[in-house]
Coordinates of C-alpha atoms in Angstrom, one line a residue:
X1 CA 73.1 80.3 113.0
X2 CA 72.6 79.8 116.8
X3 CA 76.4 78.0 116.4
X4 CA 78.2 81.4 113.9
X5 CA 76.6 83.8 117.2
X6 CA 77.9 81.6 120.0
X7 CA 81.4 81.5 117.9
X8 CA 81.7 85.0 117.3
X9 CA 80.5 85.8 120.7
X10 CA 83.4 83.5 122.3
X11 CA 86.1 85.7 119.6
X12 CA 85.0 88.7 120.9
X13 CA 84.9 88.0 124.9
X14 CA 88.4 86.3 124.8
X15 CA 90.1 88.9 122.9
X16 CA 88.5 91.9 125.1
X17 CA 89.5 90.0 128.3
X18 CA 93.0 89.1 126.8
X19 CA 93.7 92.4 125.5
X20 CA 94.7 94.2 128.8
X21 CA 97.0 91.3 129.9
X22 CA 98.5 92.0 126.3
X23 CA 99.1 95.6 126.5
X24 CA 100.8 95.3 130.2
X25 CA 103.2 92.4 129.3
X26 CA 104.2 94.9 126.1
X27 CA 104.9 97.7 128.3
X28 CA 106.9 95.2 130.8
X29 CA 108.9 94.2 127.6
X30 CA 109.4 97.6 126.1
X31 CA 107.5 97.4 123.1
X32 CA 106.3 101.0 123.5
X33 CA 107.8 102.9 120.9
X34 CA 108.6 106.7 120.7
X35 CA 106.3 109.3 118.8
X36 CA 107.4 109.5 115.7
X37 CA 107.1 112.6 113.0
X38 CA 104.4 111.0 110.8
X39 CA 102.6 109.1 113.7
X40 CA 99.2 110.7 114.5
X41 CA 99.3 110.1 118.3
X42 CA 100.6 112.7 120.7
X43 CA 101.8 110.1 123.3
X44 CA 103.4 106.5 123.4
X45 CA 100.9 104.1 123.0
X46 CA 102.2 99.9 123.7
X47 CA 102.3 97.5 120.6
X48 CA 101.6 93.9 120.1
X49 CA 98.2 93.7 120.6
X50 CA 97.7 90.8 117.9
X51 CA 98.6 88.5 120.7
X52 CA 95.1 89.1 121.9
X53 CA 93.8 89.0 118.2
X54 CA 95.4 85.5 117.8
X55 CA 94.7 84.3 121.5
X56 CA 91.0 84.8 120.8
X57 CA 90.9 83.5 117.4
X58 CA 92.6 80.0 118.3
X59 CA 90.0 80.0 121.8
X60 CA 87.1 80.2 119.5
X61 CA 88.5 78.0 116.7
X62 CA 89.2 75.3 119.5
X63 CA 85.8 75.9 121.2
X64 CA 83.9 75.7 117.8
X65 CA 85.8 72.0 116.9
X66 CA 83.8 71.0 120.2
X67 CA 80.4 72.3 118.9
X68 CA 78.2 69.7 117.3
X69 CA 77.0 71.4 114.5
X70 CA 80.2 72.5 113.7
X71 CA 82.7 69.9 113.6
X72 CA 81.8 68.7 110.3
X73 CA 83.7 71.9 108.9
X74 CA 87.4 70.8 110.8
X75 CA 87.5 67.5 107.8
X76 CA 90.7 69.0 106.6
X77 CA 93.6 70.2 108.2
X78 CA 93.3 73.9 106.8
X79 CA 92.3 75.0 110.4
X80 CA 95.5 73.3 111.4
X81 CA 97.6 74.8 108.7
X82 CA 96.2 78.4 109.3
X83 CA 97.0 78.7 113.5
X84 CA 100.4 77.4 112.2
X85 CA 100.6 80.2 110.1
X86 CA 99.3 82.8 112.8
X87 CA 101.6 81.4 115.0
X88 CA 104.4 82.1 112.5
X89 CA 103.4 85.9 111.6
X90 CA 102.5 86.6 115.6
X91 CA 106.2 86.0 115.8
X92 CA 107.4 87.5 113.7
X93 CA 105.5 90.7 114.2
X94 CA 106.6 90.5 118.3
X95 CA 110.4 90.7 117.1
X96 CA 108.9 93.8 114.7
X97 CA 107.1 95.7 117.3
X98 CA 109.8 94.9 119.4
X99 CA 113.3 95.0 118.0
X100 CA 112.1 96.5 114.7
X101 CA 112.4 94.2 111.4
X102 CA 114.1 95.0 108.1
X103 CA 111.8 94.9 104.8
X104 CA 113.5 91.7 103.2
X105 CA 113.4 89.4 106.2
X106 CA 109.5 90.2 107.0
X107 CA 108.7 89.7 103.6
X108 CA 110.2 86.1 104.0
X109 CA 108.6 85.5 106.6
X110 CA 105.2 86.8 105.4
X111 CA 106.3 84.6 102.4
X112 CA 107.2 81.3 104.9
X113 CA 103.9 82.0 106.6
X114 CA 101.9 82.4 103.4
X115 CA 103.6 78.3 102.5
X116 CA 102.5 77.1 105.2
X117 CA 98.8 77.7 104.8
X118 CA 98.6 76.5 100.9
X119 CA 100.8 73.7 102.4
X120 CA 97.6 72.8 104.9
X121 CA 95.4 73.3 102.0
X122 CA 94.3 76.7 101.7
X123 CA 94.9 77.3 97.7
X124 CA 93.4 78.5 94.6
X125 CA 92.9 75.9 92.3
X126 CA 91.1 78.1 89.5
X127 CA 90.3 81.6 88.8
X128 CA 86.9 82.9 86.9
X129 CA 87.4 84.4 83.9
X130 CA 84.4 85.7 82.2
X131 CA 82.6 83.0 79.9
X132 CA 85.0 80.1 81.5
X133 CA 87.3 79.3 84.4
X134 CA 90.9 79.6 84.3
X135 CA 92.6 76.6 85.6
X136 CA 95.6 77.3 87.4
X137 CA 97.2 73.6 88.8
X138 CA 99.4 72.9 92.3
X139 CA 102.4 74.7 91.5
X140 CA 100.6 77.7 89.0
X141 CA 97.9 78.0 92.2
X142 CA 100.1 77.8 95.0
X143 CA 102.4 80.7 93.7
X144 CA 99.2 82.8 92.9
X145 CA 97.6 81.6 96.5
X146 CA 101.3 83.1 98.4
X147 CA 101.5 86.3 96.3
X148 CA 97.7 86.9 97.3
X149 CA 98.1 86.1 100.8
X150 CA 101.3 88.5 101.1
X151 CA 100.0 91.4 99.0
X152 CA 96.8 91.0 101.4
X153 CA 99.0 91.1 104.7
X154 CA 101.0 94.1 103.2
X155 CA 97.8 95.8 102.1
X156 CA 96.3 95.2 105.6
X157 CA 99.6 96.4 107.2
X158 CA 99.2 99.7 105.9
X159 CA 95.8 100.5 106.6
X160 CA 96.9 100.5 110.2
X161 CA 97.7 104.2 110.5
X162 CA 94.7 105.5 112.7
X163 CA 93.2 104.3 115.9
X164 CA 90.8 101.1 114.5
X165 CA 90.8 101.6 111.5
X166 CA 92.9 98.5 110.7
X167 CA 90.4 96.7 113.2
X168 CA 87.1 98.3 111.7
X169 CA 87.9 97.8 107.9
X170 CA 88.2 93.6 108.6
X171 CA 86.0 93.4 110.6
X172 CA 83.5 95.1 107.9
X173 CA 85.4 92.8 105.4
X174 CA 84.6 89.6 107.5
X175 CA 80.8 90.0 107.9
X176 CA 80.4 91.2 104.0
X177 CA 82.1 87.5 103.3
X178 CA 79.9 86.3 105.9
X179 CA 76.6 87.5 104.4
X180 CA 77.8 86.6 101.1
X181 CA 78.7 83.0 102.2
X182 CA 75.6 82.3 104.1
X183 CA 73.6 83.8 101.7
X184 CA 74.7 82.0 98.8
X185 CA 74.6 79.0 100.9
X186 CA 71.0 79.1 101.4
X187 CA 70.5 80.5 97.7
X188 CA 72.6 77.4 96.5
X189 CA 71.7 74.5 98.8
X190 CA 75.1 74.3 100.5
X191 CA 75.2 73.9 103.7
X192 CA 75.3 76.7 106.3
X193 CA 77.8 75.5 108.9
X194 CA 80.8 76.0 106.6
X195 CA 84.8 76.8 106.9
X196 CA 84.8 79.8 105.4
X197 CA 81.1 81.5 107.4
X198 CA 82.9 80.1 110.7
X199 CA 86.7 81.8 110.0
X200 CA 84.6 85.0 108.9
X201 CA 82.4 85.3 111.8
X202 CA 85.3 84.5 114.1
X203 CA 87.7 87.1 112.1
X204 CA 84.8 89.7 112.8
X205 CA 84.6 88.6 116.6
X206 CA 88.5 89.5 117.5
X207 CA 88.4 92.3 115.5
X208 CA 85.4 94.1 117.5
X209 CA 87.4 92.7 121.2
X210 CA 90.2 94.2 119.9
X211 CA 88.4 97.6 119.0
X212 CA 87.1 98.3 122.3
X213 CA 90.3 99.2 123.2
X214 CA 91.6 99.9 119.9
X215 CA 89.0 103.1 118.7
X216 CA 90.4 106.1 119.1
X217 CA 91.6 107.1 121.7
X218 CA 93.3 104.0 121.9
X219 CA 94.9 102.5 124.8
X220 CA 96.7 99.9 123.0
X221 CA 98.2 99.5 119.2
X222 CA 97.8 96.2 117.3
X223 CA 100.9 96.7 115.9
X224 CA 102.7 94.7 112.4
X225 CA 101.6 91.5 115.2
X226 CA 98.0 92.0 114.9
X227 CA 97.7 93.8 110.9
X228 CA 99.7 91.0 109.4
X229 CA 97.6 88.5 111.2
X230 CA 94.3 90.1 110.3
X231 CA 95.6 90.0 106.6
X232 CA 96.3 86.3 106.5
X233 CA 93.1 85.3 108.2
X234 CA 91.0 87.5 105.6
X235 CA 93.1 85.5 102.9
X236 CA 92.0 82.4 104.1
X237 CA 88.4 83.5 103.7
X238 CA 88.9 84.2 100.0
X239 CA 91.5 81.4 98.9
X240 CA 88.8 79.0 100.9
X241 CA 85.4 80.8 99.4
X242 CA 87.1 80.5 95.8
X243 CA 86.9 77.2 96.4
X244 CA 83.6 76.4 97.3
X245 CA 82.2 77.5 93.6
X246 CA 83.5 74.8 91.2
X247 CA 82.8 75.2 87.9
X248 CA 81.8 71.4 87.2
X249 CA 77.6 71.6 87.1
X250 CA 77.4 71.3 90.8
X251 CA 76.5 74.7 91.5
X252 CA 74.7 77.4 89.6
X253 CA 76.6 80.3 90.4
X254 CA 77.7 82.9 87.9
X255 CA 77.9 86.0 86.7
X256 CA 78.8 89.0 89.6
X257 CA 78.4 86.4 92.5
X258 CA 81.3 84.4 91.0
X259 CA 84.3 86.8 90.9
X260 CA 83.0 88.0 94.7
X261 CA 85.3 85.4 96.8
X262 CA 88.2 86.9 94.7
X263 CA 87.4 90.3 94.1
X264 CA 85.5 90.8 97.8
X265 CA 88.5 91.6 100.0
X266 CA 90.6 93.2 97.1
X267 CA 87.6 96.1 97.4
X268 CA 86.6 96.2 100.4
X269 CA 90.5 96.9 101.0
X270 CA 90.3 99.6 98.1
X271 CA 91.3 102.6 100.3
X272 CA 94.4 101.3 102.0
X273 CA 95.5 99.5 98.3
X274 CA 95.4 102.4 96.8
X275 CA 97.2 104.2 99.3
X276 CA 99.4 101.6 99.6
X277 CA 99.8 102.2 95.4
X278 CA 100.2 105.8 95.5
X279 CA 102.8 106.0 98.1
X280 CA 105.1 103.4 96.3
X281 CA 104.3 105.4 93.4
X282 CA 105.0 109.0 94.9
X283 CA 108.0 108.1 97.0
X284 CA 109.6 106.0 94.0
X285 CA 109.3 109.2 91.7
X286 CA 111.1 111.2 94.8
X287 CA 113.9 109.2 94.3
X288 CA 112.7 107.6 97.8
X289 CA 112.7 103.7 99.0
X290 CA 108.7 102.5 98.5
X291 CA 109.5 101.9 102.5
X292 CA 110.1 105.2 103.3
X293 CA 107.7 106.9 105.8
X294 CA 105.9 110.1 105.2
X295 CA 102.6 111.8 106.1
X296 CA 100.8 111.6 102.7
X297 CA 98.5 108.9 103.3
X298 CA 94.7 109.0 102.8
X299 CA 94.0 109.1 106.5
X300 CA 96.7 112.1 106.6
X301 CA 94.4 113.8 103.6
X302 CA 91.6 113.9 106.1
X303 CA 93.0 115.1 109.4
X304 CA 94.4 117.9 106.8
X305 CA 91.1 118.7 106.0
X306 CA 89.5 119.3 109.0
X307 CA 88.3 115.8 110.4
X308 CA 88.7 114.7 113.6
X309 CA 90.8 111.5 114.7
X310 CA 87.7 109.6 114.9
X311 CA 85.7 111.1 112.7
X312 CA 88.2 110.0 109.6
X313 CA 88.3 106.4 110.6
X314 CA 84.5 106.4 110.7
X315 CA 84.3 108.4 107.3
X316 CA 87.0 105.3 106.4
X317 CA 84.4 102.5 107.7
X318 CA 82.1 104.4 105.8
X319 CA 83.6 103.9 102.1
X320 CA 85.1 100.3 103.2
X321 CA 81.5 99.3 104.2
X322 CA 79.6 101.0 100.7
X323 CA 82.3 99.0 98.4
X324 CA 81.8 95.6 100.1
X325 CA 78.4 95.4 100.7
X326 CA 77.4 97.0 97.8
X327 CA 79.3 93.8 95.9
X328 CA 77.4 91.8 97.9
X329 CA 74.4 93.3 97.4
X330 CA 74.6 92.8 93.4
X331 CA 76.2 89.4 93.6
X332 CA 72.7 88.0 96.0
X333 CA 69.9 90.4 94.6
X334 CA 68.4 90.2 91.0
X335 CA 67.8 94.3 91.3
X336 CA 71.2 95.4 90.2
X337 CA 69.7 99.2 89.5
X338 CA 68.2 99.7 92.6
X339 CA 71.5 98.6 94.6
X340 CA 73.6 100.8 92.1
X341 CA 71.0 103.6 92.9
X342 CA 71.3 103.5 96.6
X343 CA 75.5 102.8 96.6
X344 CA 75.6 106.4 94.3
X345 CA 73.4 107.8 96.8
X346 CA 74.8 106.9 100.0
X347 CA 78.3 107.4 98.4
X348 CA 77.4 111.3 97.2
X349 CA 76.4 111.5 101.4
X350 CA 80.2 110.3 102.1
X351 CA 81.7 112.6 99.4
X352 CA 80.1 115.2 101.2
X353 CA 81.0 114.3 104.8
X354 CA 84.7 114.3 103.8
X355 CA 84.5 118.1 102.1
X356 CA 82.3 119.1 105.1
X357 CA 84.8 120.9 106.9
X358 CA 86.7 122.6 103.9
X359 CA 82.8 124.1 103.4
X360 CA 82.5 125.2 106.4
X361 CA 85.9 126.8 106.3
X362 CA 85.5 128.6 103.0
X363 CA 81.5 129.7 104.5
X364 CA 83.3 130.9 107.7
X365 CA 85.5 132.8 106.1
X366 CA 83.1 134.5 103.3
X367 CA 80.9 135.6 106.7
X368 CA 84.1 137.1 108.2
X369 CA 85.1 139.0 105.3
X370 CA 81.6 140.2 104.7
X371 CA 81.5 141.5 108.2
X372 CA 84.7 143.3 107.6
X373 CA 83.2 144.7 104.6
X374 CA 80.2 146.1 106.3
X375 CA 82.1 147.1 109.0
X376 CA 84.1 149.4 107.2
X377 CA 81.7 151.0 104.9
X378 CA 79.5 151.8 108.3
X379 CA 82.9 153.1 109.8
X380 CA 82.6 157.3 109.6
X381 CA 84.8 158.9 107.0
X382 CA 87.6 161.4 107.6
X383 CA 86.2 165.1 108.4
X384 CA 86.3 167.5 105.7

């Protein structure tokens, strides 16, 4: 453990530290871009801020192939594969935040990116299906491995419409697969220096150095650099996890715990994928490109209701962090009931944080029209 603290401690330091050099070189090369209509910010706000992301991710993944106890993990060259990959979608997101980037020839590259990582290694050889496993072979798995790692990046993409929310909602994402990896591992036998607990806990560090200066207000933007970065690297967590359980007699895992590599990120990314969903959905039946912008997005819904900037990204956190580690939770603990139980309670609580200011609303304006009321009965009638 001593080894995942130091390595998460190194992501977080070099990202913070990097992060300021980041956000001057993107104003020196102009990748500040105007407010726009359905931006939320009042004031231009620099880009490219996955430079950082990246910049710390490759330090610690460097540092931790030095560390003793950890360089059992770097056997395959996966870890090569995936800052290959980075290194790709960093590029092509500083052209994006940049120069700007048309749909089809980001999706290639996503695409590009997403081949070289199965390419290194990182694949899905099998799915679980329940009462058996679904083999799926090289070429079935690498083309189910892509599409997941580019629906991911897309899906993380879009989540990045508030000040750290992108940020928050990975970094919640990484430790749930942390606590699920190192618990299983110690439930299982396996051992607890492993590729996918060291990519997690890394993943986490950047994203916290990155949110000290990302939450709101925030003085620098990821941008399509540092979302489509953050999506690959929580790909790699699931394609790799997936991979760990194989369903040959070596390890007894089953039931809820086996679906959680593949199902983990998809719902602890339910928010933005459903708003990703819907607003393909809503502008397609407008007779509007899935690509066109408006300001109908979940984190739109709540500044409409009352919520402050910060407050909605924390109410955000909030659900992200009650879906993931509530699947944790009944994938490691044999008291299903009790977690369901305290998920439905805490999520009733979050229900009632979002409508809170619609309440108060509606009580403020009952008190105002009752004083009116009383106001006028107690006003004297005309003389008679």
């Amino acid at each position: 453990m001593r080894e995942y603290a130091l390595t998460f401690v190194i992501a977080l330091a070099v990202t913070h530290l990097l992060t300021p050099f980041v956000r001057r070189a993107a104003i020196a090369l102009g990748a500040v871009p105007p407010v726009r209509d359905r931006d939320v910010h009042s004031e231009p706000i620099p880009r490219m801020g996955g430079i950082a992301i990246y910049g710390g991710f490759a330090a610690a993944m460097l540092i931790s192939y030095r560390l003793p106890h950890l360089q059992d993990v770097f056997v395959y060259n996966t870890w090569r594969g995936l800052l290959l990959a980075g290194a790709l979608i960093i590029v092509i997101g500083i052209i994006d935040d940049r120069w700007g980037m048309g749909p089809v020839p980001k999706l290639a590259g996503q695409t590009l990116a997403a081949g070289i990582m199965v390419w290194s290694g990182v694949q899905m050889l099998w799915l679980p299906v329940p009462g058996t496993q679904l083999s799926l072979g090289p070429w079935l798995g690498a083309l189910v491995s892509i599409l997941l790692i580019v629906v991911t990046i897309n899906a993380v993409n879009f989540a990045d419409g508030l000040d750290g929310l992108a940020a928050g909602i990975v970094a919640i994402s990484s430790f749930a697969f942390f606590a699920y990896y190192y618990v299983a591992a110690v439930d299982q036998g396996f051992e607890r220096q492993s590729y996918p607990a060291m990519i997690a806990i890394i993943l986490a560090g950047v994203c916290i150095g990155f949110l000290l200066h990302n939450f709101n207000p925030a003085r620098v933007f990821m941008g399509d650099t540092g979302a489509m970065l953050l999506g690959l690297l929580l790909t790699s967590i699931t394609i790799t996890v997936t991979g760990q359980f194989y369903p040959d007699g070596r390890t007894s895992v089953h039931g809820v715990a086996l679906f959680m590599p593949v199902f983990l990120p998809l719902l602890v990314i339910a928010l933005p994928l459903a708003d990703l969903v819907l607003a393909v959905v809503r502008r397609t039946m407008a007779g509007k490109s899935p690509f066109a912008p408006d300001k109908k997005h979940l984190h739109h819904r709540l500044l409409e209701l009352g919520h402050s900037h910060a407050r909605a990204v924390l109410l955000m956190y909030l659900w992200a962090a009650i879906i993931a580690f509530a699947s944790v939770s009944l994938s490691v603990f044999d008291t299903p009931f009790v977690v369901l139980a305290v998920t439905l309670l805490v999520a009733a609580c979050a229900v009632g944080l979002i409508t809170l200011p619609r309440l108060r609303r509606r009580s403020a304006a009952a008190r105002s029209s009752a004083a009116a009321a009383k106001a006028e009965s107690a006003a004297p009638g005309p003389p008679g």
